[in-house]
Amino acid sequence: MDLTRLQAETFLRGSEHHAEINSTNDRALDLCRDAELPVPHLVLADQQTSGRGRGANRWWSSDGALLFSIIVDAAEFALPESRWPQVSLTTGVTVCEVLGNVSSAAVGLKWPNDIWLNDRKVCGILVEVPPVQRGRLVIGIGLNVNNSFATAPPELQTIATSLGDESGAEFDRTKLLSEIVRQLEVDLRRLAANDPSLPDRWQSLCVLRDRTVSLDTSQQVVTGRCLGIADDGALRLQTDSGEQRFYGGVVRRIA
Ligand code: BTN
């Protein structure tokens, strides 16, 4: 992985590459303690021993995936705290955009933080706010590129995929990463500027739209027909008691 080229081509001001690490998000959260750290800063790893997903979820990966976290300073983008909850969807739009340029497979966004390729999960996004140095955000991305799910644990084989599995081709990971980082800068600026093209994109990329979805909000399980994703990032469900909007939760069932 050519980090010098990557820094030259993108807004990154610092980067590091690990052959193996527990979690790039954990490392990035640790780095955030350093007020002098030049940001945006990339933490990239070939393998993770404790990759994390939302909640208690683990992130499984094998050689050939792109596993990375980017520390950004929200102030650099004039991104108010009220818009931080939309950074995950924005990043999803970014990755969909890049995947759409390199793959002919159907790319979509599964609210709130997954990307699907041909109806299977190809990418997960985990955005975290460090408890120190407020104002920084850690954007973690796990993208299945040249790793194959043919050798994955059986429970993943039918629900997850990689770019390689869907096309049979091998991808240049440096190029892909560079494109994601460049597009992310563009999209974070769009988010800060309230650019309506961004919610338009997450609405049109929503794979749950018109499907019956059961959402576990941790207080209740709500079932309804998905009306898409609202401009503020909420999941819209048409339920027996009318339209309801949700800002968090886990989609348990899709019919
Ligand atoms: C999810 O599916 O819930 C999100 C998965 C996010 C995985 C990525 S891999 C790189 C970064 N480091 C982590 O520990 N998690 C994210």
mmCIF file of C-alpha atoms and ligand atoms in Angstrom:
data_model
loop_
_atom_site.group_PDB
_atom_site.id
_atom_site.type_symbol
_atom_site.label_atom_id
_atom_site.label_comp_id
_atom_site.label_asym_id
_atom_site.label_seq_id
_atom_site.Cartn_x
_atom_site.Cartn_y
_atom_site.Cartn_z
ATOM 1 C CA MET A 1 0.000 0.000 0.000
ATOM 2 C CA ASP A 2 1.584 3.259 -1.135
ATOM 3 C CA LEU A 3 0.799 5.753 1.644
ATOM 4 C CA THR A 4 3.010 8.485 0.179
ATOM 5 C CA ARG A 5 0.948 8.440 -3.002
ATOM 6 C CA LEU A 6 -2.230 8.333 -0.981
ATOM 7 C CA GLN A 7 -1.311 11.401 1.056
ATOM 8 C CA ALA A 8 -0.261 13.269 -2.087
ATOM 9 C CA GLU A 9 -3.585 12.532 -3.795
ATOM 10 C CA THR A 10 -5.934 13.263 -0.902
ATOM 11 C CA PHE A 11 -6.728 15.553 2.023
ATOM 12 C CA LEU A 12 -4.864 13.211 4.415
ATOM 13 C CA ARG A 13 -2.157 14.894 6.495
ATOM 14 C CA GLY A 14 -0.997 11.769 8.279
ATOM 15 C CA SER A 15 -1.228 8.025 7.882
ATOM 16 C CA GLU A 16 -0.017 4.719 9.249
ATOM 17 C CA HIS A 17 -0.178 1.144 8.035
ATOM 18 C CA HIS A 18 -0.260 -1.930 10.279
ATOM 19 C CA ALA A 19 0.146 -5.519 9.128
ATOM 20 C CA GLU A 20 -2.067 -6.493 12.067
ATOM 21 C CA ILE A 21 -3.838 -4.514 14.752
ATOM 22 C CA ASN A 22 -6.702 -5.099 17.174
ATOM 23 C CA SER A 23 -9.013 -2.538 15.555
ATOM 24 C CA THR A 24 -8.231 0.496 13.409
ATOM 25 C CA ASN A 25 -11.057 2.357 15.184
ATOM 26 C CA ASP A 26 -9.531 1.588 18.609
ATOM 27 C CA ARG A 27 -6.137 2.806 17.401
ATOM 28 C CA ALA A 28 -7.703 5.947 15.908
ATOM 29 C CA LEU A 29 -9.603 6.664 19.149
ATOM 30 C CA ASP A 30 -6.283 6.339 21.031
ATOM 31 C CA LEU A 31 -4.516 8.676 18.599
ATOM 32 C CA CYS A 32 -7.236 11.267 19.144
ATOM 33 C CA ARG A 33 -5.773 11.940 22.621
ATOM 34 C CA ASP A 34 -2.888 13.718 20.886
ATOM 35 C CA ALA A 35 -4.045 17.282 20.266
ATOM 36 C CA GLU A 36 -1.065 17.863 17.944
ATOM 37 C CA LEU A 37 -1.879 14.959 15.621
ATOM 38 C CA PRO A 38 -2.106 16.224 12.031
ATOM 39 C CA VAL A 39 -5.565 15.373 10.739
ATOM 40 C CA PRO A 40 -7.157 13.993 8.651
ATOM 41 C CA HIS A 41 -5.181 10.935 9.696
ATOM 42 C CA LEU A 42 -5.539 7.454 8.248
ATOM 43 C CA VAL A 43 -5.106 4.218 10.209
ATOM 44 C CA LEU A 44 -4.938 1.302 7.797
ATOM 45 C CA ALA A 45 -4.511 -2.389 8.582
ATOM 46 C CA ASP A 46 -4.172 -5.591 6.583
ATOM 47 C CA GLN A 47 -5.786 -7.581 9.355
ATOM 48 C CA GLN A 48 -7.633 -6.914 12.600
ATOM 49 C CA THR A 49 -7.791 -9.233 15.597
ATOM 50 C CA SER A 50 -10.801 -7.458 17.191
ATOM 51 C CA GLY A 51 -12.523 -5.571 14.392
ATOM 52 C CA ARG A 52 -15.693 -3.984 15.744
ATOM 53 C CA GLY A 53 -19.109 -3.290 14.274
ATOM 54 C CA ARG A 54 -22.152 -1.543 15.745
ATOM 55 C CA GLY A 55 -23.095 -2.539 19.271
ATOM 56 C CA ALA A 56 -21.522 -5.831 20.245
ATOM 57 C CA ASN A 57 -20.977 -6.929 16.634
ATOM 58 C CA ARG A 58 -17.604 -8.184 15.456
ATOM 59 C CA TRP A 59 -16.203 -7.457 12.018
ATOM 60 C CA TRP A 60 -14.833 -10.549 10.305
ATOM 61 C CA SER A 61 -12.263 -10.123 7.565
ATOM 62 C CA SER A 62 -9.561 -12.001 5.733
ATOM 63 C CA ASP A 63 -6.559 -10.938 3.640
ATOM 64 C CA GLY A 64 -7.396 -8.637 0.736
ATOM 65 C CA ALA A 65 -10.005 -6.463 2.462
ATOM 66 C CA LEU A 66 -9.669 -2.719 3.028
ATOM 67 C CA LEU A 67 -9.784 -2.004 6.762
ATOM 68 C CA PHE A 68 -9.258 1.566 7.826
ATOM 69 C CA SER A 69 -10.286 4.492 9.985
ATOM 70 C CA ILE A 70 -9.956 8.180 9.234
ATOM 71 C CA ILE A 71 -9.772 10.808 11.955
ATOM 72 C CA VAL A 72 -11.282 14.094 10.832
ATOM 73 C CA ASP A 73 -11.683 17.411 12.575
ATOM 74 C CA ALA A 74 -15.319 18.479 12.255
ATOM 75 C CA ALA A 75 -14.314 22.149 12.592
ATOM 76 C CA GLU A 76 -12.143 21.881 9.470
ATOM 77 C CA PHE A 77 -15.349 21.117 7.581
ATOM 78 C CA ALA A 78 -17.461 23.558 9.593
ATOM 79 C CA LEU A 79 -19.581 20.546 10.435
ATOM 80 C CA PRO A 80 -21.868 21.354 13.373
ATOM 81 C CA GLU A 81 -22.481 18.676 16.007
ATOM 82 C CA SER A 82 -26.134 18.478 14.933
ATOM 83 C CA ARG A 83 -24.989 16.906 11.646
ATOM 84 C CA TRP A 84 -22.586 14.348 13.102
ATOM 85 C CA PRO A 85 -25.284 11.647 13.205
ATOM 86 C CA GLN A 86 -25.444 11.917 9.393
ATOM 87 C CA VAL A 87 -21.731 11.274 8.878
ATOM 88 C CA SER A 88 -22.328 7.522 8.724
ATOM 89 C CA LEU A 89 -24.938 7.795 5.936
ATOM 90 C CA THR A 90 -22.767 10.342 4.153
ATOM 91 C CA THR A 91 -19.842 7.920 4.239
ATOM 92 C CA GLY A 92 -22.192 5.244 2.916
ATOM 93 C CA VAL A 93 -23.069 7.468 -0.032
ATOM 94 C CA THR A 94 -19.348 8.048 -0.611
ATOM 95 C CA VAL A 95 -18.502 4.349 -0.709
ATOM 96 C CA CYS A 96 -21.540 3.560 -2.913
ATOM 97 C CA GLU A 97 -20.409 6.240 -5.354
ATOM 98 C CA VAL A 98 -16.934 4.741 -5.639
ATOM 99 C CA LEU A 99 -18.188 1.154 -5.868
ATOM 100 C CA GLY A 100 -20.665 2.179 -8.559
ATOM 101 C CA ASN A 101 -17.726 3.431 -10.628
ATOM 102 C CA VAL A 102 -15.766 0.181 -10.442
ATOM 103 C CA SER A 103 -18.487 -2.453 -10.386
ATOM 104 C CA SER A 104 -21.537 -3.196 -12.490
ATOM 105 C CA ALA A 105 -23.192 -5.031 -9.567
ATOM 106 C CA ALA A 106 -26.192 -3.414 -7.844
ATOM 107 C CA VAL A 107 -24.888 -1.117 -5.097
ATOM 108 C CA GLY A 108 -27.151 0.102 -2.290
ATOM 109 C CA LEU A 109 -27.242 1.524 1.188
ATOM 110 C CA LYS A 110 -28.798 -0.466 3.998
ATOM 111 C CA TRP A 111 -29.758 2.009 6.683
ATOM 112 C CA PRO A 112 -27.961 3.002 8.786
ATOM 113 C CA ASN A 113 -24.415 1.899 8.056
ATOM 114 C CA ASP A 114 -24.112 -1.018 5.639
ATOM 115 C CA ILE A 115 -23.461 -1.188 1.937
ATOM 116 C CA TRP A 116 -24.853 -3.990 -0.131
ATOM 117 C CA LEU A 117 -23.613 -5.367 -3.397
ATOM 118 C CA ASN A 118 -26.109 -7.650 -5.143
ATOM 119 C CA ASP A 119 -28.150 -7.875 -1.910
ATOM 120 C CA ARG A 120 -25.214 -8.898 0.276
ATOM 121 C CA LYS A 121 -23.177 -6.866 2.710
ATOM 122 C CA VAL A 122 -19.912 -5.692 1.169
ATOM 123 C CA CYS A 123 -19.040 -2.866 3.553
ATOM 124 C CA GLY A 124 -19.714 -1.751 7.121
ATOM 125 C CA ILE A 125 -19.195 1.716 8.548
ATOM 126 C CA LEU A 126 -18.600 2.595 12.193
ATOM 127 C CA VAL A 127 -18.447 6.292 13.083
ATOM 128 C CA GLU A 128 -17.350 7.094 16.631
ATOM 129 C CA VAL A 129 -16.793 10.266 18.637
ATOM 130 C CA PRO A 130 -13.725 10.078 20.889
ATOM 131 C CA PRO A 131 -14.354 10.986 24.525
ATOM 132 C CA VAL A 132 -11.358 13.353 24.466
ATOM 133 C CA GLN A 133 -10.487 16.091 21.937
ATOM 134 C CA ARG A 134 -14.109 16.754 21.162
ATOM 135 C CA GLY A 135 -14.606 17.895 17.629
ATOM 136 C CA ARG A 136 -12.857 14.930 16.100
ATOM 137 C CA LEU A 137 -14.660 12.038 14.472
ATOM 138 C CA VAL A 138 -13.371 8.549 13.724
ATOM 139 C CA ILE A 139 -14.817 7.118 10.527
ATOM 140 C CA GLY A 140 -14.154 3.376 10.344
ATOM 141 C CA ILE A 141 -14.702 1.475 7.117
ATOM 142 C CA GLY A 142 -14.439 -2.234 6.420
ATOM 143 C CA LEU A 143 -14.739 -2.967 2.710
ATOM 144 C CA ASN A 144 -14.490 -6.464 1.270
ATOM 145 C CA VAL A 145 -12.352 -6.132 -1.839
ATOM 146 C CA ASN A 146 -10.093 -9.026 -2.872
ATOM 147 C CA ASN A 147 -10.955 -11.258 0.084
ATOM 148 C CA SER A 148 -13.337 -14.080 -0.728
ATOM 149 C CA PHE A 149 -16.297 -15.256 1.306
ATOM 150 C CA ALA A 150 -15.897 -18.777 -0.089
ATOM 151 C CA THR A 151 -13.689 -19.480 2.955
ATOM 152 C CA ALA A 152 -15.649 -17.353 5.450
ATOM 153 C CA PRO A 153 -17.543 -18.810 8.422
ATOM 154 C CA PRO A 154 -20.683 -20.541 7.012
ATOM 155 C CA GLU A 155 -23.102 -18.074 8.640
ATOM 156 C CA LEU A 156 -21.438 -15.232 6.664
ATOM 157 C CA GLN A 157 -21.185 -16.962 3.305
ATOM 158 C CA THR A 158 -24.799 -16.306 2.363
ATOM 159 C CA ILE A 159 -25.120 -12.753 3.708
ATOM 160 C CA ALA A 160 -21.784 -11.112 2.885
ATOM 161 C CA THR A 161 -19.719 -10.674 -0.235
ATOM 162 C CA SER A 162 -16.697 -8.897 -1.691
ATOM 163 C CA LEU A 163 -16.030 -6.906 -4.841
ATOM 164 C CA GLY A 164 -13.883 -9.785 -6.073
ATOM 165 C CA ASP A 165 -16.549 -12.402 -5.344
ATOM 166 C CA GLU A 166 -19.110 -10.439 -7.365
ATOM 167 C CA SER A 167 -16.907 -9.801 -10.400
ATOM 168 C CA GLY A 168 -14.103 -12.350 -10.440
ATOM 169 C CA ALA A 169 -11.682 -9.455 -10.904
ATOM 170 C CA GLU A 170 -8.838 -8.274 -8.673
ATOM 171 C CA PHE A 171 -8.907 -4.631 -7.564
ATOM 172 C CA ASP A 172 -6.117 -2.123 -6.895
ATOM 173 C CA ARG A 173 -6.746 -1.395 -3.215
ATOM 174 C CA THR A 174 -4.585 1.742 -3.116
ATOM 175 C CA LYS A 175 -6.550 3.232 -6.001
ATOM 176 C CA LEU A 176 -9.852 2.304 -4.395
ATOM 177 C CA LEU A 177 -8.816 3.749 -1.044
ATOM 178 C CA SER A 178 -7.596 6.937 -2.689
ATOM 179 C CA GLU A 179 -10.920 7.346 -4.477
ATOM 180 C CA ILE A 180 -12.891 6.761 -1.291
ATOM 181 C CA VAL A 181 -10.810 9.282 0.661
ATOM 182 C CA ARG A 182 -11.150 11.921 -2.083
ATOM 183 C CA GLN A 183 -14.885 11.388 -2.415
ATOM 184 C CA LEU A 184 -15.286 11.462 1.370
ATOM 185 C CA GLU A 185 -13.800 14.943 1.498
ATOM 186 C CA VAL A 186 -16.249 16.098 -1.185
ATOM 187 C CA ASP A 187 -19.226 14.540 0.616
ATOM 188 C CA LEU A 188 -18.296 15.851 4.078
ATOM 189 C CA ARG A 189 -18.164 19.331 2.562
ATOM 190 C CA ARG A 190 -21.574 18.701 0.978
ATOM 191 C CA LEU A 191 -22.937 17.633 4.361
ATOM 192 C CA ALA A 192 -21.594 20.773 6.027
ATOM 193 C CA ALA A 193 -23.052 22.914 3.230
ATOM 194 C CA ASN A 194 -26.479 21.282 3.555
ATOM 195 C CA ASP A 195 -26.240 20.203 -0.082
ATOM 196 C CA PRO A 196 -29.584 18.549 -1.008
ATOM 197 C CA SER A 197 -27.853 16.175 -3.425
ATOM 198 C CA LEU A 198 -26.667 14.178 -0.422
ATOM 199 C CA PRO A 199 -30.094 13.203 1.024
ATOM 200 C CA ASP A 200 -31.258 12.684 -2.562
ATOM 201 C CA ARG A 201 -28.489 10.120 -2.941
ATOM 202 C CA TRP A 202 -29.170 8.260 0.319
ATOM 203 C CA GLN A 203 -32.835 8.172 -0.550
ATOM 204 C CA SER A 204 -32.226 6.712 -4.006
ATOM 205 C CA LEU A 205 -29.629 4.236 -2.718
ATOM 206 C CA CYS A 206 -31.882 2.933 0.089
ATOM 207 C CA VAL A 207 -32.257 -0.847 -0.382
ATOM 208 C CA LEU A 208 -35.026 -1.103 2.230
ATOM 209 C CA ARG A 209 -37.484 1.155 0.442
ATOM 210 C CA ASP A 210 -40.860 -0.506 -0.229
ATOM 211 C CA ARG A 211 -39.850 -3.549 1.793
ATOM 212 C CA THR A 212 -41.448 -4.622 5.063
ATOM 213 C CA VAL A 213 -38.909 -4.108 7.795
ATOM 214 C CA SER A 214 -38.796 -5.032 11.487
ATOM 215 C CA LEU A 215 -36.736 -2.559 13.462
ATOM 216 C CA ASP A 216 -35.494 -3.316 16.980
ATOM 217 C CA THR A 217 -35.180 0.008 18.792
ATOM 218 C CA SER A 218 -34.174 -1.770 22.044
ATOM 219 C CA GLN A 219 -37.481 -0.567 23.591
ATOM 220 C CA GLN A 220 -39.713 -2.249 21.018
ATOM 221 C CA VAL A 221 -39.752 -4.013 17.676
ATOM 222 C CA VAL A 222 -41.603 -1.964 15.075
ATOM 223 C CA THR A 223 -42.703 -3.430 11.772
ATOM 224 C CA GLY A 224 -43.703 -1.378 8.772
ATOM 225 C CA ARG A 225 -43.198 -0.678 5.107
ATOM 226 C CA CYS A 226 -40.052 1.352 4.570
ATOM 227 C CA LEU A 227 -40.698 4.732 2.935
ATOM 228 C CA GLY A 228 -36.988 5.426 2.582
ATOM 229 C CA ILE A 229 -34.528 7.606 4.452
ATOM 230 C CA ALA A 230 -35.529 11.156 5.441
ATOM 231 C CA ASP A 231 -33.366 14.199 4.726
ATOM 232 C CA ASP A 232 -32.202 14.195 8.349
ATOM 233 C CA GLY A 233 -31.132 10.546 8.127
ATOM 234 C CA ALA A 234 -34.133 8.969 9.890
ATOM 235 C CA LEU A 235 -35.548 5.649 8.694
ATOM 236 C CA ARG A 236 -39.195 6.180 7.654
ATOM 237 C CA LEU A 237 -41.608 3.331 8.341
ATOM 238 C CA GLN A 238 -45.281 3.249 7.419
ATOM 239 C CA THR A 239 -46.813 1.425 10.392
ATOM 240 C CA ASP A 240 -50.406 0.624 11.389
ATOM 241 C CA SER A 241 -50.423 3.874 13.364
ATOM 242 C CA GLY A 242 -49.059 6.017 10.542
ATOM 243 C CA GLU A 243 -45.584 7.086 9.496
ATOM 244 C CA GLN A 244 -42.885 6.822 12.140
ATOM 245 C CA ARG A 245 -39.283 7.981 11.953
ATOM 246 C CA PHE A 246 -36.353 6.305 13.666
ATOM 247 C CA TYR A 247 -32.868 7.602 14.363
ATOM 248 C CA GLY A 248 -31.411 4.367 15.697
ATOM 249 C CA GLY A 249 -32.057 0.666 15.954
ATOM 250 C CA VAL A 250 -31.185 -2.627 14.349
ATOM 251 C CA VAL A 251 -33.031 -3.924 11.301
ATOM 252 C CA ARG A 252 -33.885 -7.504 12.290
ATOM 253 C CA ARG A 253 -36.029 -8.707 9.425
ATOM 254 C CA ILE A 254 -36.623 -7.654 5.848
ATOM 255 C CA ALA A 255 -39.491 -9.150 3.867
HETATM 256 C C1 BTN B 1 -20.790 -2.713 11.094
HETATM 257 O O1 BTN B 1 -20.971 -3.538 10.203
HETATM 258 O O2 BTN B 1 -21.559 -2.653 12.085
HETATM 259 C C2 BTN B 1 -19.636 -1.765 11.003
HETATM 260 C C3 BTN B 1 -18.344 -2.499 10.716
HETATM 261 C C4 BTN B 1 -17.158 -1.570 10.660
HETATM 262 C C5 BTN B 1 -15.872 -2.348 10.471
HETATM 263 C C6 BTN B 1 -14.689 -1.429 10.292
HETATM 264 S S1 BTN B 1 -13.244 -2.328 9.833
HETATM 265 C C7 BTN B 1 -12.265 -0.918 10.097
HETATM 266 C C8 BTN B 1 -12.800 -0.238 11.336
HETATM 267 N N1 BTN B 1 -12.187 -0.825 12.533
HETATM 268 C C9 BTN B 1 -13.079 -1.477 13.291
HETATM 269 O O3 BTN B 1 -12.819 -2.086 14.343
HETATM 270 N N2 BTN B 1 -14.304 -1.388 12.729
HETATM 271 C C10 BTN B 1 -14.285 -0.613 11.504
#
